[in-house]
PDB file of C-alpha atoms in Angstrom:
ATOM      1  CA  UNK O 368    -131.528  32.489-146.745  1.00  0.00           C
ATOM      2  CA  UNK O 369    -133.727  31.420-149.688  1.00  0.00           C
ATOM      3  CA  UNK O 370    -132.079  31.073-153.074  1.00  0.00           C
ATOM      4  CA  UNK O 371    -133.963  34.015-154.659  1.00  0.00           C
ATOM      5  CA  UNK O 372    -132.935  36.249-151.750  1.00  0.00           C
ATOM      6  CA  UNK O 373    -129.326  35.304-152.329  1.00  0.00           C
ATOM      7  CA  UNK O 374    -129.836  36.211-155.982  1.00  0.00           C
ATOM      8  CA  UNK O 375    -131.268  39.677-155.204  1.00  0.00           C
ATOM      9  CA  UNK O 376    -128.697  40.509-152.552  1.00  0.00           C
ATOM     10  CA  UNK O 377    -125.887  38.891-154.540  1.00  0.00           C
ATOM     11  CA  UNK O 378    -126.635  40.830-157.716  1.00  0.00           C
ATOM     12  CA  UNK O 379    -126.906  44.152-155.905  1.00  0.00           C
ATOM     13  CA  UNK O 380    -123.768  43.450-153.884  1.00  0.00           C
ATOM     14  CA  UNK O 381    -121.887  42.718-157.112  1.00  0.00           C
ATOM     15  CA  UNK O 382    -123.181  45.942-158.669  1.00  0.00           C
ATOM     16  CA  UNK O 383    -122.035  47.970-155.652  1.00  0.00           C
ATOM     17  CA  UNK O 384    -118.617  46.330-155.654  1.00  0.00           C
ATOM     18  CA  UNK O 385    -118.215  46.922-159.390  1.00  0.00           C
ATOM     19  CA  UNK O 386    -119.290  50.570-159.094  1.00  0.00           C
ATOM     20  CA  UNK O 387    -116.953  51.437-156.201  1.00  0.00           C
ATOM     21  CA  UNK O 388    -114.176  48.926-156.992  1.00  0.00           C
ATOM     22  CA  UNK O 389    -114.109  47.489-153.478  1.00  0.00           C
ATOM     23  CA  UNK O 390    -115.931  44.898-151.371  1.00  0.00           C
ATOM     24  CA  UNK O 391    -119.105  46.117-149.653  1.00  0.00           C
ATOM     25  CA  UNK O 392    -117.612  45.608-146.169  1.00  0.00           C
ATOM     26  CA  UNK O 393    -114.637  47.817-147.079  1.00  0.00           C
ATOM     27  CA  UNK O 394    -117.009  50.416-148.538  1.00  0.00           C
ATOM     28  CA  UNK O 395    -119.045  50.422-145.319  1.00  0.00           C
ATOM     29  CA  UNK O 396    -115.893  50.988-143.259  1.00  0.00           C
ATOM     30  CA  UNK O 397    -114.761  53.786-145.569  1.00  0.00           C
ATOM     31  CA  UNK O 398    -118.153  55.510-145.373  1.00  0.00           C
ATOM     32  CA  UNK O 399    -118.227  55.138-141.587  1.00  0.00           C
ATOM     33  CA  UNK O 400    -114.753  56.678-141.341  1.00  0.00           C
ATOM     34  CA  UNK O 401    -115.486  59.589-143.704  1.00  0.00           C
ATOM     35  CA  UNK O 402    -119.200  59.960-144.562  1.00  0.00           C
ATOM     36  CA  UNK O 403    -118.731  63.325-146.273  1.00  0.00           C
ATOM     37  CA  UNK O 404    -115.915  62.135-148.551  1.00  0.00           C
ATOM     38  CA  UNK O 405    -118.283  60.647-151.129  1.00  0.00           C
ATOM     39  CA  UNK O 406    -121.972  61.414-150.719  1.00  0.00           C
ATOM     40  CA  UNK O 407    -122.914  58.924-153.432  1.00  0.00           C
ATOM     41  CA  UNK O 408    -121.160  56.090-151.576  1.00  0.00           C
ATOM     42  CA  UNK O 409    -122.747  57.217-148.312  1.00  0.00           C
ATOM     43  CA  UNK O 410    -126.231  57.073-149.867  1.00  0.00           C
ATOM     44  CA  UNK O 411    -125.602  53.668-151.423  1.00  0.00           C
ATOM     45  CA  UNK O 412    -124.284  52.230-148.142  1.00  0.00           C
ATOM     46  CA  UNK O 413    -127.257  53.668-146.234  1.00  0.00           C
ATOM     47  CA  UNK O 414    -129.813  52.181-148.627  1.00  0.00           C
ATOM     48  CA  UNK O 415    -127.918  48.905-148.849  1.00  0.00           C
ATOM     49  CA  UNK O 416    -128.186  48.676-145.056  1.00  0.00           C
ATOM     50  CA  UNK O 417    -131.940  49.273-145.293  1.00  0.00           C
ATOM     51  CA  UNK O 418    -132.130  46.634-148.018  1.00  0.00           C
ATOM     52  CA  UNK O 419    -130.262  44.150-145.823  1.00  0.00           C
ATOM     53  CA  UNK O 420    -132.705  44.831-142.954  1.00  0.00           C
ATOM     54  CA  UNK O 421    -135.664  44.339-145.291  1.00  0.00           C
ATOM     55  CA  UNK O 422    -134.216  41.050-146.514  1.00  0.00           C
ATOM     56  CA  UNK O 423    -133.834  39.879-142.912  1.00  0.00           C
ATOM     57  CA  UNK O 424    -137.458  40.800-142.162  1.00  0.00           C
ATOM     58  CA  UNK O 425    -138.556  38.939-145.295  1.00  0.00           C
ATOM     59  CA  UNK O 426    -136.610  35.844-144.268  1.00  0.00           C
ATOM     60  CA  UNK O 427    -138.206  35.917-140.802  1.00  0.00           C
ATOM     61  CA  UNK O 428    -141.712  36.336-142.258  1.00  0.00           C
ATOM     62  CA  UNK O 429    -141.155  33.510-144.746  1.00  0.00           C
ATOM     63  CA  UNK O 430    -139.881  31.192-142.019  1.00  0.00           C
ATOM     64  CA  UNK O 431    -142.955  31.933-139.891  1.00  0.00           C
ATOM     65  CA  UNK O 432    -145.254  31.271-142.858  1.00  0.00           C
ATOM     66  CA  UNK O 433    -143.533  27.981-143.694  1.00  0.00           C
ATOM     67  CA  UNK O 434    -143.896  26.892-140.067  1.00  0.00           C
ATOM     68  CA  UNK O 435    -147.595  27.806-140.077  1.00  0.00           C
ATOM     69  CA  UNK O 436    -148.207  26.036-143.373  1.00  0.00           C
ATOM     70  CA  UNK O 437    -146.556  22.897-142.041  1.00  0.00           C
ATOM     71  CA  UNK O 438    -149.086  22.659-139.204  1.00  0.00           C
ATOM     72  CA  UNK O 439    -152.270  23.677-141.067  1.00  0.00           C
ATOM     73  CA  UNK O 440    -153.466  21.227-143.720  1.00  0.00           C
ATOM     74  CA  UNK O 441    -155.986  22.439-146.304  1.00  0.00           C
ATOM     75  CA  UNK O 442    -157.311  25.979-146.275  1.00  0.00           C
ATOM     76  CA  UNK O 443    -155.349  28.761-144.667  1.00  0.00           C
ATOM     77  CA  UNK O 444    -156.719  30.059-141.409  1.00  0.00           C
ATOM     78  CA  UNK O 445    -156.652  33.745-140.472  1.00  0.00           C
ATOM     79  CA  UNK O 446    -153.248  33.667-138.727  1.00  0.00           C
ATOM     80  CA  UNK O 447    -151.660  31.932-141.731  1.00  0.00           C
ATOM     81  CA  UNK O 448    -153.270  34.434-144.108  1.00  0.00           C
ATOM     82  CA  UNK O 449    -151.893  37.263-141.971  1.00  0.00           C
ATOM     83  CA  UNK O 450    -148.428  35.719-142.255  1.00  0.00           C
ATOM     84  CA  UNK O 451    -148.859  35.463-146.027  1.00  0.00           C
ATOM     85  CA  UNK O 452    -149.758  39.174-146.136  1.00  0.00           C
ATOM     86  CA  UNK O 453    -146.670  39.970-144.059  1.00  0.00           C
ATOM     87  CA  UNK O 454    -144.503  38.057-146.522  1.00  0.00           C
ATOM     88  CA  UNK O 455    -146.103  39.927-149.409  1.00  0.00           C
ATOM     89  CA  UNK O 456    -145.499  43.288-147.714  1.00  0.00           C
ATOM     90  CA  UNK O 457    -141.906  42.339-146.867  1.00  0.00           C
ATOM     91  CA  UNK O 458    -141.258  41.428-150.513  1.00  0.00           C
ATOM     92  CA  UNK O 459    -142.593  44.839-151.552  1.00  0.00           C
ATOM     93  CA  UNK O 460    -140.347  46.645-149.086  1.00  0.00           C
ATOM     94  CA  UNK O 461    -137.306  44.617-150.099  1.00  0.00           C
ATOM     95  CA  UNK O 462    -137.951  45.146-153.807  1.00  0.00           C
ATOM     96  CA  UNK O 463    -138.548  48.879-153.323  1.00  0.00           C
ATOM     97  CA  UNK O 464    -135.278  49.290-151.461  1.00  0.00           C
ATOM     98  CA  UNK O 465    -133.488  47.232-154.100  1.00  0.00           C
ATOM     99  CA  UNK O 466    -134.841  49.597-156.750  1.00  0.00           C
ATOM    100  CA  UNK O 467    -133.519  52.604-154.819  1.00  0.00           C
ATOM    101  CA  UNK O 468    -130.046  51.057-154.599  1.00  0.00           C
ATOM    102  CA  UNK O 469    -130.100  50.235-158.319  1.00  0.00           C
ATOM    103  CA  UNK O 470    -131.172  53.819-159.068  1.00  0.00           C
ATOM    104  CA  UNK O 471    -128.363  55.224-156.941  1.00  0.00           C
ATOM    105  CA  UNK O 472    -125.857  53.036-158.782  1.00  0.00           C
ATOM    106  CA  UNK O 473    -127.032  54.052-162.271  1.00  0.00           C
ATOM    107  CA  UNK O 474    -125.296  57.241-163.428  1.00  0.00           C
ATOM    108  CA  UNK O 475    -127.644  57.472-166.441  1.00  0.00           C
ATOM    109  CA  UNK O 476    -130.871  57.169-164.450  1.00  0.00           C
ATOM    110  CA  UNK O 477    -133.578  59.728-165.208  1.00  0.00           C
ATOM    111  CA  UNK O 478    -133.066  62.865-163.169  1.00  0.00           C
ATOM    112  CA  UNK O 479    -129.322  62.355-162.854  1.00  0.00           C
ATOM    113  CA  UNK O 480    -128.261  63.761-166.211  1.00  0.00           C
ATOM    114  CA  UNK O 481    -126.900  67.241-166.606  1.00  0.00           C
ATOM    115  CA  UNK O 482    -127.107  70.383-164.512  1.00  0.00           C
ATOM    116  CA  UNK O 483    -130.436  71.354-163.051  1.00  0.00           C
ATOM    117  CA  UNK O 484    -131.716  67.798-162.998  1.00  0.00           C
ATOM    118  CA  UNK O 485    -132.617  67.983-159.310  1.00  0.00           C
ATOM    119  CA  UNK O 486    -134.630  70.674-157.617  1.00  0.00           C
ATOM    120  CA  UNK O 487    -132.358  73.100-155.926  1.00  0.00           C
ATOM    121  CA  UNK O 488    -129.642  72.668-158.540  1.00  0.00           C
ATOM    122  CA  UNK O 489    -128.665  75.716-160.537  1.00  0.00           C
ATOM    123  CA  UNK O 490    -130.948  75.653-163.546  1.00  0.00           C
ATOM    124  CA  UNK O 491    -129.713  76.133-167.063  1.00  0.00           C
ATOM    125  CA  UNK O 492    -131.229  79.291-168.511  1.00  0.00           C
ATOM    126  CA  UNK O 493    -133.175  78.570-171.671  1.00  0.00           C
ATOM    127  CA  UNK O 494    -135.656  80.448-173.767  1.00  0.00           C
ATOM    128  CA  UNK O 495    -139.365  79.723-173.563  1.00  0.00           C
ATOM    129  CA  UNK O 496    -140.544  76.402-174.925  1.00  0.00           C
ATOM    130  CA  UNK O 497    -143.412  78.067-176.825  1.00  0.00           C
ATOM    131  CA  UNK O 498    -143.876  81.511-178.353  1.00  0.00           C
ATOM    132  CA  UNK O 499    -144.967  83.963-175.687  1.00  0.00           C
ATOM    133  CA  UNK O 500    -147.010  86.306-177.857  1.00  0.00           C
ATOM    134  CA  UNK O 501    -150.691  85.487-178.218  1.00  0.00           C
ATOM    135  CA  UNK O 502    -151.803  84.336-181.666  1.00  0.00           C
ATOM    136  CA  UNK O 503    -153.785  86.772-183.846  1.00  0.00           C
ATOM    137  CA  UNK O 504    -156.817  85.918-185.880  1.00  0.00           C
ATOM    138  CA  UNK O 505    -156.483  86.659-189.576  1.00  0.00           C
ATOM    139  CA  UNK O 506    -157.755  90.114-190.490  1.00  0.00           C
ATOM    140  CA  UNK O 507    -157.691  91.538-186.947  1.00  0.00           C
ATOM    141  CA  UNK O 508    -155.207  94.117-185.795  1.00  0.00           C
ATOM    142  CA  UNK O 509    -152.857  93.152-182.994  1.00  0.00           C
ATOM    143  CA  UNK O 510    -154.110  94.400-179.664  1.00  0.00           C
ATOM    144  CA  UNK O 511    -151.695  94.912-176.838  1.00  0.00           C
ATOM    145  CA  UNK O 512    -152.975  94.123-173.360  1.00  0.00           C
ATOM    146  CA  UNK O 513    -151.128  95.593-170.411  1.00  0.00           C
ATOM    147  CA  UNK O 514    -149.842  93.076-167.907  1.00  0.00           C
ATOM    148  CA  UNK O 515    -152.128  92.746-164.903  1.00  0.00           C
ATOM    149  CA  UNK O 516    -155.069  94.339-166.687  1.00  0.00           C
ATOM    150  CA  UNK O 517    -158.457  92.749-166.162  1.00  0.00           C
ATOM    151  CA  UNK O 518    -160.897  92.415-169.036  1.00  0.00           C
TER     152      UNK O 518
END
């Protein structure tokens, strides 16, 4: 595993272990035994598994690219360029999944604060953000328009 991959996976693993106060392997076993006990832990373990798969795919793509680059001196041929694109795509997938795990671990992330933050949550009843009566021009009497009336 490349050093930067160990850094990404290592940092996220440490964050998970700090958040749940247990090693990742123990957390996986706990989630497997009782997935409904803690939905947050279940989501984190699921996405961490996807992240681990993405890291494995990235490692495989990088190894294939290194092998191709070792045999092709000079300019990259089409197969080597395709491998380079695969590595680039694998990095994007890995980084995206890492961002999801980091989001799931952050209790202060946008959308996670307070009631009604997610769609489907009971919304907090508030008054209108702006006045709901139409403005009047100076010197004109207020005219009431019935709801649904067409002008």
